[in-house]
Coordinates of C-alpha atoms in Angstrom, one line a residue:
X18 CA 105.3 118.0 127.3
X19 CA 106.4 115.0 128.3
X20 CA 109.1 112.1 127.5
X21 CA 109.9 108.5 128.7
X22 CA 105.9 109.6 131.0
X23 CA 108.3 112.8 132.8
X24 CA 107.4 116.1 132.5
X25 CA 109.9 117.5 129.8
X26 CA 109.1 121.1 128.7
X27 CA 106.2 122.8 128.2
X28 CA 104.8 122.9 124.8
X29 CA 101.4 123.9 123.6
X30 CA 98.3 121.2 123.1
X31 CA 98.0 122.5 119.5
X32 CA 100.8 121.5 118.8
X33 CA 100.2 118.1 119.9
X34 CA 97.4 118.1 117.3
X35 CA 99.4 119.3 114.4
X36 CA 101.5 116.5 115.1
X37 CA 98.5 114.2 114.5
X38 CA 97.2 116.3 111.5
X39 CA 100.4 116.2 109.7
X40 CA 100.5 112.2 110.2
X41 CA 97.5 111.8 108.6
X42 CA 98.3 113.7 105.6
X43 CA 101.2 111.4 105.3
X44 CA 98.6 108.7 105.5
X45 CA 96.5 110.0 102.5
X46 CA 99.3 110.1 100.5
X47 CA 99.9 107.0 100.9
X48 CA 96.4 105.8 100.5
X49 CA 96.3 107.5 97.0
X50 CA 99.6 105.9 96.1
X51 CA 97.6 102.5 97.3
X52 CA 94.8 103.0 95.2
X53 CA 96.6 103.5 92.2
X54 CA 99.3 100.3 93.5
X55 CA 95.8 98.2 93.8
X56 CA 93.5 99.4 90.8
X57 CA 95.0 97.0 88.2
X58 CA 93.3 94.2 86.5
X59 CA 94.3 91.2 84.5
X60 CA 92.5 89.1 81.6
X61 CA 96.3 87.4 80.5
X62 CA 94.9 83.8 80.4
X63 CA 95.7 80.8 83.3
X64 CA 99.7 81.3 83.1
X65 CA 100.0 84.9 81.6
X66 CA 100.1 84.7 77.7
X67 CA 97.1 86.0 76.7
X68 CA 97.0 82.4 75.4
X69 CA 92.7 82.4 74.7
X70 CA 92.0 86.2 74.9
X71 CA 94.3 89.0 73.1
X72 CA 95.3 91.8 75.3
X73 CA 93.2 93.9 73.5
X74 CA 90.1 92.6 75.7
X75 CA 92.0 93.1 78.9
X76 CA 92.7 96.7 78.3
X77 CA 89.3 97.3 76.9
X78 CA 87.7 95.5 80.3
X79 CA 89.7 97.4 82.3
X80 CA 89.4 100.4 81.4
X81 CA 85.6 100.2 81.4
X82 CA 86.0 98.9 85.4
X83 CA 88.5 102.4 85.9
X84 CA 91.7 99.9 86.0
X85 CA 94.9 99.9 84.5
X86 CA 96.3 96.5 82.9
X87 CA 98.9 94.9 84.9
X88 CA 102.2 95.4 83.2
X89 CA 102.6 91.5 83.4
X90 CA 100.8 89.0 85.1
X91 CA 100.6 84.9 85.7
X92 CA 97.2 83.5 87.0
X93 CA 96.4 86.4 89.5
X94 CA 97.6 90.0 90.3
X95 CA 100.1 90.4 92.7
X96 CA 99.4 89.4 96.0
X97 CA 102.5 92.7 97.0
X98 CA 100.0 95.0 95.8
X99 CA 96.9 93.5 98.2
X100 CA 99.8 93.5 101.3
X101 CA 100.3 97.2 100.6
X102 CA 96.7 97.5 100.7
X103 CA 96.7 96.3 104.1
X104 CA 99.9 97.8 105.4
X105 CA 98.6 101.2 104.7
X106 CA 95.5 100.2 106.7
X107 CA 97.8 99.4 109.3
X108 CA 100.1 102.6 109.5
X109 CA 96.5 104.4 109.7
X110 CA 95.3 102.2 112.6
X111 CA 98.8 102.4 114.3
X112 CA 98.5 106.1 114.1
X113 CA 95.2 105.9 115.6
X114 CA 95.9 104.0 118.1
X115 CA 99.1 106.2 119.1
X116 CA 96.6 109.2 119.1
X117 CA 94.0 107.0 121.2
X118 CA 96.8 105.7 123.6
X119 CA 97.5 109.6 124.4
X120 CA 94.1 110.6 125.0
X121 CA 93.7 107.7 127.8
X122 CA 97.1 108.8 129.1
X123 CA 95.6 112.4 129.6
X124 CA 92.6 111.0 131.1
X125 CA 94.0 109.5 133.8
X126 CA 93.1 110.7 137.2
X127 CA 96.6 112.2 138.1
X128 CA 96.3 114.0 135.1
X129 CA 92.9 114.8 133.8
X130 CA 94.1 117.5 130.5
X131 CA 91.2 116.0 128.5
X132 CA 88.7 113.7 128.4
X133 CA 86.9 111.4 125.2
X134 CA 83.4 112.8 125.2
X135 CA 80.8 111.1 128.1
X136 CA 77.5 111.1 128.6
X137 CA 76.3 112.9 125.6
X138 CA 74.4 111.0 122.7
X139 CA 76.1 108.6 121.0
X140 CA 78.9 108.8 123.4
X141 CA 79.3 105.8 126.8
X142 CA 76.9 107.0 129.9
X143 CA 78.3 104.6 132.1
X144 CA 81.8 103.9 133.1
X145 CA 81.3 101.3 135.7
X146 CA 78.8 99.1 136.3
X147 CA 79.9 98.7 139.8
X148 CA 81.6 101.9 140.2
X149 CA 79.4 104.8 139.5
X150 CA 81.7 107.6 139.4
X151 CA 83.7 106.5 136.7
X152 CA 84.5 108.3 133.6
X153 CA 86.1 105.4 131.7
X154 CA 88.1 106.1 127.8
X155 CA 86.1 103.2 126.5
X156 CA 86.1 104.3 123.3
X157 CA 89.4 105.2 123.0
X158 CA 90.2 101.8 124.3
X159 CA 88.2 100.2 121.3
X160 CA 90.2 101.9 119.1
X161 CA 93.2 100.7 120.2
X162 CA 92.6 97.1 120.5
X163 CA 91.3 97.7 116.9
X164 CA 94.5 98.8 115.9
X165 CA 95.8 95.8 117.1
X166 CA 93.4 93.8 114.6
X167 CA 94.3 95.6 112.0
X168 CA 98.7 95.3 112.8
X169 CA 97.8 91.7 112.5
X170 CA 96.3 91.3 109.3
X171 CA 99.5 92.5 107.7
X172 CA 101.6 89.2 108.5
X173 CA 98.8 87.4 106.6
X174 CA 98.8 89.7 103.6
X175 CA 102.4 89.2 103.5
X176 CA 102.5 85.7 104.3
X177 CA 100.1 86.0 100.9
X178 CA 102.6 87.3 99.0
X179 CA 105.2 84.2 97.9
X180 CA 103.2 81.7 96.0
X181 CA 103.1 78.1 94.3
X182 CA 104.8 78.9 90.9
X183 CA 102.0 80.7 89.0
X184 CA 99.5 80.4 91.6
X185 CA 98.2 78.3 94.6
X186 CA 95.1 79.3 96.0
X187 CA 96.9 79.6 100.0
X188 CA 96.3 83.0 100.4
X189 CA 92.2 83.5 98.8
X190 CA 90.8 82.0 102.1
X191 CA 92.8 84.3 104.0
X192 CA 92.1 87.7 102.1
X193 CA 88.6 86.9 102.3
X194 CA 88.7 87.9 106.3
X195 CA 91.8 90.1 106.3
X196 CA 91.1 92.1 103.5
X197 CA 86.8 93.4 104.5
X198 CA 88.3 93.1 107.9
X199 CA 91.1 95.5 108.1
X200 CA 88.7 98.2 105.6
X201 CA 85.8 97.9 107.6
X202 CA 88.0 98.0 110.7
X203 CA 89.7 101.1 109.9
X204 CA 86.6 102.9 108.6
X205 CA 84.9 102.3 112.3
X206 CA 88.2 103.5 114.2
X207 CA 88.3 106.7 111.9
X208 CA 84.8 107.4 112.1
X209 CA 85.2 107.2 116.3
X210 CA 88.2 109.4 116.8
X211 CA 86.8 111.9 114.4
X212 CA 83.7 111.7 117.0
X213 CA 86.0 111.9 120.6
X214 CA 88.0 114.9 118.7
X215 CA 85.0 116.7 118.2
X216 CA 83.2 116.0 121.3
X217 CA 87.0 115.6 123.3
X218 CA 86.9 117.9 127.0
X219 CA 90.3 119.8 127.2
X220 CA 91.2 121.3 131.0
X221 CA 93.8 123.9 130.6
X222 CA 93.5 124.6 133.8
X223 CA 94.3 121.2 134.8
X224 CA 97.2 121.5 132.3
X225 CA 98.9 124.8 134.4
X226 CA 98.2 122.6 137.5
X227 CA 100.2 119.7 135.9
X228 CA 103.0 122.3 135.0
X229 CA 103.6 123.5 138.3
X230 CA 103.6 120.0 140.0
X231 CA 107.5 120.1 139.5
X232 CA 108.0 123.4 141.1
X233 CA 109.9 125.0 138.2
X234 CA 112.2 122.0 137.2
X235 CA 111.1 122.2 133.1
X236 CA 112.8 125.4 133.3
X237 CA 116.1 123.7 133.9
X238 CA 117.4 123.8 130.4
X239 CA 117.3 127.4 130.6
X240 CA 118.8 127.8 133.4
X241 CA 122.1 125.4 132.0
X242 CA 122.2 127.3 129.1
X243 CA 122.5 130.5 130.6
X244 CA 125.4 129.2 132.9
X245 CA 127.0 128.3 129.6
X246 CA 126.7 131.4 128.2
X247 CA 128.1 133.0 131.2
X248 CA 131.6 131.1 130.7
X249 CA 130.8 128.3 132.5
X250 CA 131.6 124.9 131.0
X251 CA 128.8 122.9 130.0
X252 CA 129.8 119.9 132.0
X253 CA 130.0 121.9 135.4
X254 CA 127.0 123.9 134.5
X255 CA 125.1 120.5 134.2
X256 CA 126.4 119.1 137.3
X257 CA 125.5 122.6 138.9
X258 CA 121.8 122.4 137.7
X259 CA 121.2 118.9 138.2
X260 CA 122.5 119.2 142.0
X261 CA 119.6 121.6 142.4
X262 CA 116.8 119.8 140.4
X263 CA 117.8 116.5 142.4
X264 CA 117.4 118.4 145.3
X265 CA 114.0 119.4 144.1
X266 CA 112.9 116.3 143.3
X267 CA 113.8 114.3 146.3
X268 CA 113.3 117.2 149.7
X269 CA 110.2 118.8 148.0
X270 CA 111.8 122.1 147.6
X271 CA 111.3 124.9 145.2
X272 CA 113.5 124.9 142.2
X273 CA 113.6 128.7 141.6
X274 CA 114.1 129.3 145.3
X275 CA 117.1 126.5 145.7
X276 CA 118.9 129.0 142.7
X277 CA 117.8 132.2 143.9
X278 CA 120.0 131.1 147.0
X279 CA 122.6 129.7 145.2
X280 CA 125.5 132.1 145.1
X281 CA 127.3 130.6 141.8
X282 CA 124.7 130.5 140.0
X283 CA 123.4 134.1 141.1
X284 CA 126.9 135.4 140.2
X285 CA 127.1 134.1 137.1
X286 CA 123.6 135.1 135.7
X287 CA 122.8 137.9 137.9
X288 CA 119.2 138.0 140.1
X289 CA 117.2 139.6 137.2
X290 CA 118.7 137.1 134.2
X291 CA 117.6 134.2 136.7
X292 CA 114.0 135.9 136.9
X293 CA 113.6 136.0 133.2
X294 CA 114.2 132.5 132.9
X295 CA 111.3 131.7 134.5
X296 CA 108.7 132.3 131.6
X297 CA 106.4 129.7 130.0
X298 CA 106.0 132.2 126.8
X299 CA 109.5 131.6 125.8
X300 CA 108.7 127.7 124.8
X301 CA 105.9 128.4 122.5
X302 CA 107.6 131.1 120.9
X303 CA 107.8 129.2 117.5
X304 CA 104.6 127.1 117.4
X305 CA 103.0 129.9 115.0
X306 CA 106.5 129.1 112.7
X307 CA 105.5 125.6 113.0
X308 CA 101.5 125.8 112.1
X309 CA 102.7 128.2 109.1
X310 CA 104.9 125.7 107.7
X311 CA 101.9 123.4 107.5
X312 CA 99.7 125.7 106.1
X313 CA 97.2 127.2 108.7
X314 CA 96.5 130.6 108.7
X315 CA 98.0 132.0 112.4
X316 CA 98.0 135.3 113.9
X317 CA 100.5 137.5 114.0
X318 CA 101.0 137.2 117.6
X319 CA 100.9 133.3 117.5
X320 CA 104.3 133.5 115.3

């Protein structure tokens, strides 16, 4: 795991994909509540009175297009209705786009835990015309300045939403590109991530790799909280752990060596306490807890 681009504490990579899968259901509720903010229709006459056609016609049309009669209208439907439209869009895109954004983060050299699928059909064959040996996240990258499209379009539906009286025509130019636009837009950006997920390379060997790149410093917490629980006071046993991790971070050394030699902290916990610390196990102890309150099926071991 990581925070502010610092390793953090270890988590697992499934649970970086719940994360994502639990967003998206939040996203499909809202499209449903969308589709039913959106499926109205109106046949009230130029101002809203039903002045030339009795409201009898509108709910018969409407029902035979699958719509619900707008509650009251003027000249048009609502133009807050169309902006939600488009703000969902936009919550789906900027999710995509976080999820994109990640995967290129991942891909970088230094890190290289995955990788969007290359070289296989359907999927970019070459990463640089000028550099042959790269392995570029182009796709990812589309998605994202997608995304940015998308974000967009929702300060035009909303700009569509206050309106001349009973209606101007301002905003019908302007939903004529936003509103295809932002569908078609979002449709594309799904139907490509679905693609790099399914095709995505994942190097958990890279990932231990990455882990050990701080010699033992995610295990830090662990080691404060101990102290605590030994009598020392939180403040000094912060102090006392940061010292060391400092250390670590600036002379190169060995995190789990620098305590092992540290006589306070070795009085406190004890040699063998210290040891136990030391285990990766003990931070995905709970994912299986986590994947059950979302529904998947988990082993017994994986809770």
């Amino acid at each position: 795991g990581r925070s502010h681009g610092i390793h953090a504490e270890p988590m697992s990579f499934g649970l970086k994909f719940a994360l994502w899968w639990d967003e998206m259901r939040r996203h499909k509720v809202r499209l449903a509540q969308t589709r039913e903010a959106v499926g109205v229709g109106k046949i009230s006459g130029p101002v809203g009175t039903y002045a030339s056609v009795p409201p009898e016609v509108e709910e018969t049309v409407c029902s035979e297009l699958g719509l619900e009669p707008a509650p009251v209208s003027n000249q048009i439907i609502q133009r807050d209705r169309h902006a939600q439209y488009v703000q969902t869009l936009a919550l789906i895109a900027a999710s995509l786009d976080k999820f994109a954004t990640e995967i290129r983060a991942l891909q970088r050299t230094e890190v290289r835990e995955v990788e969007e699928p290359f070289g296989t059909p359907g999927f970019v064959t070459t990463g640089s015309s000028a550099m042959p040996h790269k392995r570029n996240p182009e796709i990812c990258e589309r998605i994202c300045g997608l995304a940015r499209l998308v974000r967009g379009h929702t300060i035009t539906a909303l700009d569509n939403v206050p309106l001349w009286h009973e209606r101007d025509i301002s905003h019908s130019s302007a939903e004529r590109m936003i509103l295809p636009d932002s569908s078609l837009a979002v449709d594309y950006i799904l139907e490509r991530f679905t693609e790099v997920v399914k095709g995505m390379r994942v190097y958990p060997e890279r990932m231990m790799v990455n882990l050990e790149l701080t010699r033992g410093l995610p295990f830090s917490p662990r080691v404060m909280l101990a102290l605590v629980e030994s009598g020392m006071q939180r403040t000094d046993a912060y102090k006392k752990v940061q010292g060391l991790a400092m250390r670590t971070w600036d002379e190169g050394l060995d995190f789990r060596q620098l305590l092992r030699n540290d006589s306070e902290v070795t009085d406190a916990i004890g040699q063998e306490h210290l040891e136990s610390l030391f285990d990766y196990t003990h931070f995905l102890r709970y994912v299986g807890h986590t994947y059950k309150r979302l529904g998947f099926n988990v082993p017994a071991k994986a809770s």
